[in-house]
Coordinates of C-alpha atoms in Angstrom, one line a residue:
Chain P
M1 CA 0.0 0.4 -0.2
F2 CA 1.3 3.5 -0.4
N3 CA 4.3 2.1 -2.8
R4 CA 6.6 3.8 -4.9
G5 CA 3.3 4.1 -7.6
F6 CA 1.0 5.7 -5.7
W7 CA 3.5 8.7 -4.8
V8 CA 4.5 9.4 -8.4
I9 CA 1.0 10.4 -9.4
V10 CA 0.8 12.2 -6.3
K11 CA 4.5 13.7 -8.1
R12 CA 2.9 14.2 -11.4
E13 CA -0.5 16.0 -10.1
V14 CA 1.7 18.3 -8.8
K15 CA 4.4 18.8 -11.6
R16 CA 0.7 19.6 -13.4
F17 CA -0.8 22.1 -12.0
M18 CA 2.8 24.0 -11.5
F19 CA 3.2 23.4 -15.1
L20 CA -0.1 25.3 -15.8
Y21 CA 0.8 27.6 -13.0
K22 CA -1.0 30.3 -14.9
Q23 CA -4.3 28.3 -15.0
T24 CA -3.5 27.4 -11.4
L25 CA -1.7 30.0 -9.5
L26 CA -2.3 33.2 -10.4
P27 CA -5.8 33.7 -10.7
S28 CA -6.7 32.8 -7.2
V29 CA -4.1 35.2 -6.1
I30 CA -5.4 38.0 -8.8
S31 CA -8.5 37.8 -7.5
S32 CA -7.9 38.0 -3.7
G33 CA -5.8 40.9 -4.3
L34 CA -8.8 42.2 -6.1
Y35 CA -11.5 41.4 -3.1
I36 CA -8.7 42.8 -0.5
I37 CA -8.5 46.2 -2.4
V38 CA -12.1 46.6 -3.4
F39 CA -14.1 45.0 -0.2
G40 CA -11.3 45.6 1.9
A41 CA -9.6 49.2 1.7
A42 CA -12.3 50.8 -0.5
M43 CA -15.2 49.6 1.8
G44 CA -13.5 48.5 5.5
S45 CA -13.0 52.6 6.3
R46 CA -17.1 53.0 6.1
I47 CA -17.6 49.2 8.3
G48 CA -14.7 49.9 11.1
E49 CA -13.9 46.8 13.1
I50 CA -16.1 43.2 13.2
K51 CA -15.3 41.5 16.8
G52 CA -12.1 44.0 17.5
V53 CA -10.6 43.2 14.3
E54 CA -9.8 45.3 10.7
Y55 CA -12.3 44.7 8.4
I56 CA -9.5 43.7 5.9
H57 CA -8.4 41.6 8.0
F58 CA -11.6 39.9 9.0
I59 CA -12.4 38.9 4.8
I60 CA -8.8 37.7 4.2
P61 CA -9.5 34.0 6.0
G62 CA -12.6 33.8 4.1
L63 CA -10.4 34.6 1.0
V64 CA -8.2 32.1 1.9
M65 CA -11.1 29.2 1.9
M66 CA -11.9 30.4 -1.5
S67 CA -8.3 30.1 -2.5
V68 CA -8.4 26.6 -1.4
I69 CA -11.9 25.6 -2.3
N70 CA -12.1 26.5 -6.0
P71 CA -8.2 25.2 -6.8
A72 CA -8.7 22.3 -4.8
Y73 CA -12.1 20.6 -6.4
Q74 CA -10.7 22.2 -10.0
N75 CA -7.0 19.4 -10.0
S76 CA -8.4 16.9 -8.5
S77 CA -11.7 17.0 -10.9
S78 CA -10.3 18.7 -14.2
S79 CA -7.2 16.1 -14.0
I80 CA -9.8 13.3 -14.1
M81 CA -12.1 14.9 -16.7
Q82 CA -9.1 15.2 -19.0
A83 CA -7.5 11.9 -18.0
K84 CA -10.3 9.7 -18.6
F85 CA -11.7 11.9 -22.6
L86 CA -8.5 11.2 -23.8
R87 CA -7.8 7.7 -22.2
F88 CA -4.5 8.3 -20.0
I89 CA -6.3 7.0 -17.2
E90 CA -6.2 3.7 -19.3
D91 CA -2.2 4.2 -18.2
I92 CA -3.0 4.3 -14.6
L93 CA -5.5 1.8 -14.3
I94 CA -3.7 -1.2 -16.0
T95 CA -0.4 -0.8 -12.7
P96 CA -0.4 -1.9 -9.4
L97 CA -2.1 0.0 -7.5
S98 CA -5.8 -0.1 -6.4
G99 CA -8.9 2.1 -5.9
L100 CA -7.7 3.6 -3.1
E101 CA -4.1 4.5 -3.8
I102 CA -5.6 5.9 -7.5
S103 CA -8.0 7.9 -5.3
L104 CA -5.9 9.7 -2.3
S105 CA -3.2 9.9 -4.9
Y106 CA -5.6 12.4 -6.9
I107 CA -7.5 13.5 -3.7
I108 CA -3.1 15.1 -2.5
G109 CA -2.5 16.1 -5.8
G110 CA -5.8 19.1 -5.4
T111 CA -5.6 19.1 -1.6
V112 CA -1.1 20.2 -2.7
R113 CA -2.6 22.6 -4.6
G114 CA -5.7 23.6 -2.2
V115 CA -2.6 24.7 0.2
V116 CA 0.0 26.3 -1.8
N117 CA -2.4 28.8 -3.2
G118 CA -4.3 29.1 0.3
A119 CA -0.4 29.9 1.1
F120 CA -0.4 32.5 -0.9
V121 CA -3.2 34.4 -0.7
L122 CA -1.8 34.0 3.1
L123 CA 1.4 36.2 1.6
L124 CA -0.6 38.7 -0.2
G125 CA -2.6 39.3 3.0
Y126 CA 0.1 40.1 5.1
F127 CA 1.7 41.6 2.3
L128 CA -0.7 43.7 1.4
T129 CA -2.2 44.5 4.8
G130 CA 0.0 43.0 7.9
F131 CA -2.1 40.2 7.8
Q132 CA -0.7 38.0 10.9
V133 CA -1.4 34.3 11.9
G134 CA -2.0 33.8 15.2
N135 CA -2.1 29.9 15.0
W136 CA 0.4 28.5 11.8
L137 CA -0.2 24.3 12.8
L138 CA -4.2 25.0 13.3
T139 CA -3.7 27.4 10.0
F140 CA -2.0 24.4 7.8
V141 CA -4.7 22.4 10.1
Y142 CA -7.5 23.4 8.0
L143 CA -6.1 24.8 4.9
S144 CA -5.2 20.5 4.3
T145 CA -8.1 19.0 6.3
V146 CA -10.5 21.8 3.7
A147 CA -8.4 20.8 0.9
W148 CA -8.7 17.6 1.0
A149 CA -12.5 17.7 1.2
F150 CA -13.0 19.9 -1.6
A151 CA -10.3 17.6 -3.5
G152 CA -12.4 14.3 -2.9
A153 CA -15.5 16.2 -4.1
G154 CA -13.6 16.5 -7.4
V155 CA -12.3 13.1 -7.8
I156 CA -15.7 12.9 -7.6
V157 CA -17.3 14.8 -9.6
G158 CA -14.5 14.0 -11.9
I159 CA -15.9 10.8 -11.8
Y160 CA -19.0 10.9 -12.8
A161 CA -19.0 13.9 -15.5
K162 CA -19.3 13.1 -18.9
S163 CA -18.8 17.0 -19.4
W164 CA -16.3 19.8 -18.3
D165 CA -19.3 21.2 -18.0
S166 CA -20.5 19.3 -15.4
I167 CA -17.4 20.7 -13.5
M168 CA -18.3 24.1 -13.5
V169 CA -21.6 23.9 -12.8
I170 CA -20.5 22.4 -9.5
T171 CA -18.7 25.5 -9.2
N172 CA -20.8 28.3 -10.0
F173 CA -24.3 27.2 -8.5
F174 CA -23.1 25.0 -5.4
F175 CA -19.4 26.5 -4.4
M176 CA -19.8 30.2 -4.9
P177 CA -23.0 30.9 -3.3
L178 CA -22.2 28.8 -0.3
I179 CA -18.6 30.3 -0.3
F180 CA -20.3 34.0 -0.3
L181 CA -23.3 33.0 1.9
G182 CA -20.6 31.0 4.3
G183 CA -19.3 34.6 5.7
V184 CA -16.9 35.6 3.8
F185 CA -17.7 38.9 4.0
Y186 CA -19.9 39.2 7.3
S187 CA -20.1 37.8 11.1
I188 CA -23.2 36.1 10.8
E189 CA -24.8 37.6 13.8
M190 CA -24.8 41.6 11.0
L191 CA -27.6 38.7 9.7
P192 CA -31.1 38.4 10.7
E193 CA -31.8 35.5 12.9
F194 CA -33.5 33.2 9.2
W195 CA -30.5 34.1 7.6
R196 CA -28.3 33.4 10.4
N197 CA -30.2 30.0 10.5
F198 CA -29.9 29.5 6.9
S199 CA -26.0 29.7 7.6
M200 CA -25.3 27.4 9.7
V201 CA -26.5 25.0 8.2
N202 CA -24.0 25.6 5.3
P203 CA -21.0 23.4 5.9
L204 CA -18.1 26.3 4.4
Y205 CA -19.6 29.1 7.3
W206 CA -18.0 26.3 8.9
M207 CA -14.2 25.9 7.6
I208 CA -14.4 29.4 7.5
N209 CA -15.1 30.2 10.5
G210 CA -12.6 27.6 11.6
L211 CA -10.4 29.4 9.8
R212 CA -10.6 32.4 11.3
Y213 CA -10.5 31.1 14.6
A214 CA -7.5 29.5 13.9
T215 CA -5.5 33.0 11.7
L216 CA -7.0 36.0 14.3
G217 CA -8.7 33.8 17.3
I218 CA -12.4 35.1 16.4
A219 CA -15.4 32.9 15.4
D220 CA -19.0 33.5 15.8
T221 CA -19.1 29.9 17.0
S222 CA -17.5 26.7 18.3
H223 CA -14.2 26.2 16.9
E224 CA -14.3 22.6 18.2
L225 CA -17.1 22.2 16.0
S226 CA -16.0 23.5 12.6
L227 CA -13.2 21.6 12.6
G228 CA -15.0 18.4 13.4
I229 CA -17.5 19.2 10.3
S230 CA -14.2 19.8 8.5
I231 CA -12.9 16.3 9.4
I232 CA -16.0 14.7 8.6
F233 CA -16.4 15.9 4.8
A234 CA -12.8 15.2 4.2
I235 CA -13.7 11.7 5.3
F236 CA -17.1 11.5 3.7
F237 CA -15.8 12.4 0.6
S238 CA -12.5 11.1 -0.1
T239 CA -14.3 7.4 0.8
L240 CA -16.8 8.1 -1.1
A241 CA -14.4 8.9 -3.7
S242 CA -12.5 5.9 -3.4
F243 CA -15.2 3.6 -3.5
M244 CA -16.1 4.9 -6.5
F245 CA -12.3 4.4 -8.1
S246 CA -12.4 0.8 -6.7
K247 CA -16.0 -0.2 -8.1
G248 CA -14.5 1.3 -11.1
Y249 CA -18.1 3.2 -11.4
R250 CA -17.8 5.4 -14.7
I251 CA -14.6 4.8 -15.4
K252 CA -14.4 0.7 -16.2
T253 CA -16.8 -0.3 -18.3
Chain S
M1 CA 4.4 -24.3 -16.2
K2 CA 1.7 -22.3 -15.1
P3 CA 0.4 -20.4 -18.3
A4 CA 1.0 -16.6 -18.7
L5 CA -2.6 -16.3 -19.5
E6 CA -5.4 -18.5 -18.0
V7 CA -9.5 -17.2 -18.8
K8 CA -12.2 -19.8 -17.4
N9 CA -15.7 -19.8 -19.0
L10 CA -15.2 -15.6 -18.8
R11 CA -18.2 -13.7 -19.3
K12 CA -18.5 -10.4 -19.8
V13 CA -22.2 -8.2 -20.1
Y14 CA -22.6 -4.5 -20.2
E15 CA -24.6 -2.4 -18.9
G16 CA -28.1 -1.9 -21.5
G17 CA -27.8 -6.0 -21.7
L18 CA -24.8 -6.8 -23.7
E19 CA -22.9 -9.9 -23.6
A20 CA -19.8 -9.5 -24.7
L21 CA -18.1 -12.8 -23.7
K22 CA -19.9 -15.5 -23.2
G23 CA -18.2 -18.1 -21.5
I24 CA -14.3 -18.2 -22.7
N25 CA -11.5 -19.9 -22.4
L26 CA -8.2 -19.7 -23.4
S27 CA -4.6 -21.0 -22.0
I28 CA -1.7 -19.3 -22.9
P29 CA 1.8 -20.8 -22.8
Q30 CA 4.5 -19.2 -21.5
G31 CA 7.0 -17.9 -24.1
S32 CA 4.5 -18.4 -26.6
F33 CA 3.4 -15.8 -29.6
Y34 CA -0.1 -16.2 -29.5
G35 CA -2.6 -14.5 -32.1
L36 CA -6.5 -13.7 -31.1
L37 CA -8.2 -13.1 -34.3
G38 CA -11.6 -12.0 -34.7
P39 CA -14.4 -9.3 -36.1
N40 CA -15.1 -5.7 -34.5
G41 CA -17.1 -6.5 -31.5
A42 CA -16.2 -10.1 -31.0
G43 CA -14.9 -9.3 -27.8
K44 CA -11.0 -9.0 -27.9
T45 CA -10.3 -6.2 -27.0
T46 CA -12.9 -6.8 -23.8
T47 CA -10.7 -10.1 -23.4
I48 CA -7.8 -7.9 -22.6
G49 CA -9.8 -5.2 -20.5
I50 CA -10.5 -7.9 -18.2
I51 CA -7.4 -9.3 -18.1
T52 CA -5.6 -5.9 -17.5
G53 CA -8.1 -4.2 -15.2
L54 CA -9.7 -2.0 -17.7
V55 CA -12.9 -3.9 -17.5
N56 CA -14.9 -5.4 -14.9
I57 CA -15.8 -8.6 -14.7
T58 CA -19.3 -10.6 -15.1
G59 CA -18.3 -14.4 -14.8
G60 CA -15.6 -16.6 -14.3
S61 CA -11.8 -15.8 -13.9
A62 CA -8.6 -14.6 -15.8
S63 CA -4.9 -15.1 -14.3
V64 CA -1.6 -14.1 -14.9
L65 CA 0.8 -16.8 -14.2
G66 CA -1.7 -18.0 -12.0
F67 CA -2.2 -14.4 -10.4
D68 CA -6.1 -14.1 -9.8
S69 CA -6.7 -10.6 -12.6
V70 CA -9.2 -9.8 -10.0
T71 CA -7.8 -10.9 -6.3
E72 CA -4.1 -11.1 -6.5
F73 CA -4.1 -8.0 -8.7
R74 CA -1.6 -6.2 -7.6
Q75 CA 1.2 -9.4 -8.7
A76 CA -1.0 -10.2 -12.0
R77 CA -1.0 -6.2 -13.5
K78 CA 2.8 -6.3 -12.7
L79 CA 3.8 -8.8 -14.8
I80 CA 1.5 -7.7 -17.6
G81 CA 2.1 -4.4 -20.2
L82 CA -0.4 -3.5 -22.0
S83 CA -0.3 -1.4 -25.4
P84 CA -4.3 -0.1 -26.4
Q85 CA -5.3 -0.1 -30.0
E86 CA -6.1 4.0 -29.6
L87 CA -3.1 6.3 -28.7
N88 CA -3.2 7.6 -25.4
F89 CA -1.2 10.6 -24.0
D90 CA -0.6 12.4 -21.1
V91 CA -0.4 15.2 -22.9
F92 CA 0.9 17.6 -20.0
F93 CA 3.9 15.7 -20.3
S94 CA 7.6 15.3 -23.2
I95 CA 8.0 11.6 -24.8
G96 CA 10.6 11.0 -21.9
E97 CA 8.9 11.6 -19.2
L98 CA 5.5 9.6 -20.1
L99 CA 7.8 7.4 -20.3
E100 CA 9.6 8.1 -17.2
L101 CA 6.0 8.5 -15.4
Q102 CA 4.7 5.2 -16.4
A103 CA 7.7 2.9 -14.9
G104 CA 6.9 4.9 -11.7
Y105 CA 3.6 3.7 -11.6
Y106 CA 4.3 0.4 -11.6
G107 CA 7.1 1.0 -8.9
Y108 CA 10.7 2.0 -10.6
S109 CA 12.8 4.4 -8.8
H110 CA 13.2 8.2 -10.7
K111 CA 16.7 6.6 -11.5
E112 CA 15.6 3.8 -12.7
A113 CA 13.1 4.8 -14.7
K114 CA 15.1 7.4 -16.2
E115 CA 17.3 4.2 -17.5
R116 CA 14.7 2.2 -18.7
T117 CA 13.2 5.3 -19.9
T118 CA 16.8 5.6 -22.4
I119 CA 16.6 2.2 -23.7
M120 CA 13.4 2.2 -24.5
L121 CA 13.6 5.5 -26.5
E122 CA 16.9 3.9 -27.6
Q123 CA 15.1 0.5 -28.9
F124 CA 12.1 2.3 -30.5
G125 CA 15.1 5.4 -32.3
L126 CA 12.7 7.8 -30.3
T127 CA 15.7 9.3 -28.0
E128 CA 15.7 12.4 -30.7
K129 CA 12.4 12.7 -29.4
R130 CA 12.5 12.2 -25.7
K131 CA 11.5 16.1 -25.2
S132 CA 9.0 16.6 -27.8
R133 CA 5.7 15.9 -26.8
A134 CA 3.4 12.9 -28.5
R135 CA 1.4 16.2 -31.0
E136 CA 4.7 17.0 -32.0
L137 CA 4.9 13.3 -33.6
S138 CA 4.5 11.7 -36.9
G139 CA 1.5 8.5 -36.3
G140 CA 3.9 5.8 -36.8
M141 CA 5.8 7.6 -33.7
K142 CA 3.0 8.0 -31.8
R143 CA 2.1 4.1 -32.3
R144 CA 6.1 3.4 -31.2
V145 CA 6.1 5.4 -28.0
Q146 CA 2.8 3.4 -27.2
I147 CA 4.8 0.4 -27.3
A148 CA 7.4 1.7 -25.5
K149 CA 5.3 2.3 -22.9
A150 CA 3.5 -1.4 -22.6
L151 CA 7.9 -2.3 -22.1
V152 CA 8.7 0.8 -20.5
H153 CA 8.2 -1.4 -17.1
D154 CA 9.9 -5.0 -18.8
P155 CA 7.1 -6.9 -18.1
K156 CA 6.8 -10.4 -18.8
I157 CA 4.3 -11.1 -20.9
V158 CA 2.8 -8.3 -23.2
I159 CA -0.8 -7.6 -24.6
L160 CA -0.5 -5.9 -27.9
D161 CA -4.1 -5.1 -29.5
E162 CA -3.9 -3.5 -33.2
P163 CA -0.1 -2.8 -32.4
T164 CA 0.3 -2.3 -36.1
A165 CA -3.0 0.0 -36.9
G166 CA -2.3 2.7 -39.1
V167 CA 1.3 2.4 -39.8
D168 CA 3.2 2.2 -42.7
I169 CA 4.9 -0.9 -44.1
E170 CA 8.4 0.1 -43.5
L171 CA 7.3 0.5 -39.4
R172 CA 5.4 -2.9 -39.8
H173 CA 8.3 -4.5 -40.6
M174 CA 10.4 -2.9 -38.3
L175 CA 7.6 -3.6 -35.4
W176 CA 7.1 -7.2 -36.1
N177 CA 11.6 -7.8 -35.7
Y178 CA 11.2 -6.4 -32.7
L179 CA 8.3 -8.6 -31.3
R180 CA 10.3 -12.1 -32.6
K181 CA 13.3 -10.6 -30.8
I182 CA 11.5 -9.7 -27.5
N183 CA 9.0 -12.7 -28.0
E184 CA 12.4 -14.4 -28.3
E185 CA 14.3 -13.6 -25.4
G186 CA 11.2 -15.4 -23.4
K187 CA 8.2 -12.4 -23.2
T188 CA 4.5 -14.0 -23.5
I189 CA 2.9 -11.9 -26.9
L190 CA -0.5 -11.7 -26.5
L191 CA -1.7 -10.0 -29.7
T192 CA -5.0 -8.7 -31.6
T193 CA -5.2 -7.7 -35.0
H194 CA -7.2 -7.3 -37.9
Y195 CA -4.3 -7.8 -40.3
I196 CA -4.3 -11.7 -41.1
E197 CA -0.6 -11.5 -42.7
E198 CA 0.3 -10.3 -38.9
A199 CA -1.1 -13.3 -37.3
E200 CA 0.0 -15.6 -40.1
Q201 CA 3.8 -14.5 -39.2
L202 CA 4.0 -14.0 -35.6
C203 CA 1.5 -16.0 -34.6
E204 CA 2.6 -20.0 -32.9
T205 CA -1.3 -20.4 -31.9
I206 CA -4.4 -18.2 -33.1
S207 CA -7.8 -18.0 -31.3
I208 CA -10.7 -16.7 -33.8
I209 CA -12.7 -15.4 -31.3
N210 CA -16.6 -14.3 -32.9
D211 CA -19.6 -13.2 -30.9
G212 CA -17.8 -13.8 -27.7
K213 CA -16.5 -17.3 -28.1
I214 CA -13.5 -18.5 -28.7
I215 CA -14.7 -20.4 -32.6
A216 CA -11.5 -21.9 -32.9
T217 CA -8.1 -22.7 -31.6
D218 CA -4.9 -23.7 -33.4
S219 CA -1.5 -23.2 -35.5
P220 CA -1.9 -21.3 -39.0
N221 CA -1.0 -24.5 -40.8
K222 CA -3.2 -26.7 -38.6
L223 CA -6.5 -24.2 -38.3
T224 CA -5.6 -24.2 -42.8
Q225 CA -5.4 -27.6 -42.8
A226 CA -8.6 -28.1 -40.9
H227 CA -11.2 -25.8 -41.7
G228 CA -10.2 -24.0 -45.0
M229 CA -9.2 -26.6 -48.5
S230 CA -6.6 -27.9 -50.2
G231 CA -5.9 -29.6 -53.7
L232 CA -4.2 -29.7 -56.6
E233 CA -5.3 -28.0 -60.3
I234 CA -4.3 -29.9 -62.8
T235 CA -4.0 -28.8 -66.4
L236 CA -4.0 -31.5 -69.5
T237 CA -3.2 -30.5 -73.0
S238 CA -6.4 -32.4 -74.1
K239 CA -10.0 -34.0 -72.5
V240 CA -9.6 -37.4 -71.0
A241 CA -12.9 -39.2 -71.0
D242 CA -14.4 -41.0 -68.5
L243 CA -10.8 -39.7 -66.3
T244 CA -10.9 -41.0 -62.5
L245 CA -9.2 -39.7 -59.5
D246 CA -9.4 -43.0 -57.0
P247 CA -10.0 -42.2 -54.1
W248 CA -11.5 -39.0 -55.0
A249 CA -13.9 -36.7 -56.7
Y250 CA -13.1 -34.1 -58.8
N251 CA -14.2 -30.3 -61.1
N252 CA -13.4 -29.6 -64.3
I253 CA -13.3 -26.1 -64.1
D254 CA -12.4 -24.3 -66.9
G255 CA -11.0 -26.9 -68.3
K256 CA -9.2 -26.9 -65.6
I257 CA -8.9 -30.4 -62.7
H258 CA -9.8 -29.1 -59.5
V259 CA -8.9 -32.1 -56.6
N260 CA -9.6 -30.9 -52.9
M261 CA -7.5 -33.3 -50.6
N262 CA -6.5 -32.8 -47.0
H263 CA -2.5 -33.5 -48.3
P264 CA -2.2 -32.4 -51.9
E265 CA 2.1 -32.8 -51.9
K266 CA 1.5 -36.6 -50.9
E267 CA -0.9 -37.3 -53.0
M268 CA 0.0 -35.3 -56.2
A269 CA 2.5 -38.3 -57.8
N270 CA -0.5 -40.6 -57.1
V271 CA -3.0 -38.5 -58.4
I272 CA -0.2 -37.4 -61.2
N273 CA 0.2 -41.5 -62.2
Q274 CA -3.3 -42.0 -62.3
I275 CA -4.0 -39.1 -65.4
L276 CA -1.3 -40.5 -67.2
K277 CA -2.7 -45.0 -67.0
Q278 CA -5.5 -43.0 -68.3
G279 CA -3.9 -41.3 -71.3
G280 CA -3.7 -38.3 -70.1
E281 CA -0.8 -35.4 -71.1
I282 CA -0.1 -32.9 -68.1
E283 CA 0.5 -29.5 -68.8
N284 CA 0.6 -28.1 -65.3
V285 CA -0.1 -28.9 -61.7
Q286 CA 0.1 -26.4 -59.0
I287 CA -1.8 -27.0 -54.9
Y288 CA -3.9 -24.3 -54.1
R289 CA -4.5 -23.6 -49.8
S290 CA -6.4 -22.3 -48.1
S291 CA -5.8 -18.9 -46.3
L292 CA -6.3 -17.9 -43.0
E293 CA -8.8 -15.5 -45.1
D294 CA -10.7 -17.9 -45.6
V295 CA -10.6 -19.9 -42.5
F296 CA -11.6 -17.3 -40.8
L297 CA -14.0 -15.8 -43.8
K298 CA -16.0 -19.4 -43.5
L299 CA -15.0 -19.5 -40.0
T300 CA -17.1 -16.1 -38.8
G301 CA -19.0 -15.4 -41.6
K302 CA -16.7 -12.2 -42.3
S303 CA -14.6 -10.8 -44.2
L304 CA -11.2 -9.9 -42.8
H305 CA -10.9 -7.9 -45.7
E306 CA -14.2 -5.6 -45.2
E307 CA -12.7 -5.2 -41.5
N308 CA -9.4 -3.5 -42.6
E309 CA -11.0 -1.5 -44.6
K310 CA -13.5 -0.3 -42.1
F311 CA -10.4 0.2 -39.8
E312 CA -9.1 2.3 -42.3
S313 CA -11.4 4.6 -43.2
Q314 CA -12.3 5.3 -39.4
E315 CA -8.8 6.0 -39.6
A316 CA -8.2 7.9 -42.2
L317 CA -11.6 10.4 -41.2
L318 CA -10.1 10.6 -37.4
N319 CA -6.9 11.5 -39.6
V320 CA -8.4 14.7 -41.4

């Protein structure tokens, strides 16, 4: 289990996104930079502080999560979709690696991309706003757990999808609304009760809340619950992805 | 000695109910050069897919040197190299990187993978192309890379699905020589092909598969003897009245006598003597023998020529 062949797929996944850095690394840095400038600098002075933290700093954990979730998901989903479409996934399916190993190697590849993207945005936050990370270890745990969960979701969609559209549908119709409604730009305490309750069932809210606790030391709700939810999603998606790979669902005939 | 590949009562029913394999049996000895011949849709690629793990099994079993392809897939797959019919390249990497990755998937270290890649590129005349991408290569070169990919981890058994489809004659002969060489060095080769000449030239044993069933298995010679027709064609200078050729019946076609028999080379003298005794004068004698292609047509009701034409026209379309 998890022998050299497994790590070669991980290496392949990382090399792939490094090679495509203009599509895989730069866009989230640029869009996060724009969010920081437009929302933080332009609007921040009018909003003031939230929970004793400058608004510009308050939004950074949400922007980091945005830069973790989408790239982690897109990495594994696009990579698998492309390998399926051009049939070079067969080169991997015929090797002595199990479905579990193959799916985990794709998940790790996506996780690395998610964490690297998140780290870039943290760095950008530091240079543009002086943002400081309170707890590096917990921050890393959040970045990697959430990236793992969404890389797992990417594997599932990559296996399931029959066209590129399906992959973008998930990003545009599910992840983006959930991220924006997950309290990136506001504290849920600022919302009316109905929307506050609505936010509580959004898993992305908990993930952002947890990272905000890890970096800034503030949270709307329990940080332990945030960590628990992130871990449950990571386990759920990666288990389902591995199960699908092992069964050869839509990959083997 | 365990067979290199063994398939027992193998069945495959695809989603939607298509029964691609209806319980086939194959036993491919170690070191052999084995051909699987059949029309499109006969079940060749499905059989290969099950052995290599690309197709889920419905019933029966497949094993590789005694290792079950499902329960002992790690040992089984390590022993096999597959060159699929359709070219499939990882588009992000150069030819050299592709081969290194492929060796790596099978557990080779970075250094070993590089060395194996160098050997493969040399053997296939692709050393200069190490840094090129597959899309920059000609069709023939792509096919060479495809076969190199199957061999880079030095498997004991090589499965080649239509290895010479769409390549020019020169490269086809080069590949044949290469395959003969690695077979002599000990590799077991399972080949599927549309080119009858390829099967006749290379394979010691051929199984003809049709409609999900193996309908004949033997050496190309024995297949033609058992299922084909052979005999003598004799041209006489003048007609002989009431000619009898004991114990054979004959046909007179366009003034030529056709006598069907299993061993025309052995019986030739006997037939000639009988004709001469009855006052006949012989102008010419020829042995005729059915080709493997005739046997294929007889057994499957389908011509490989049609298959070739269909296949080549598909390729032509793809090249547009």
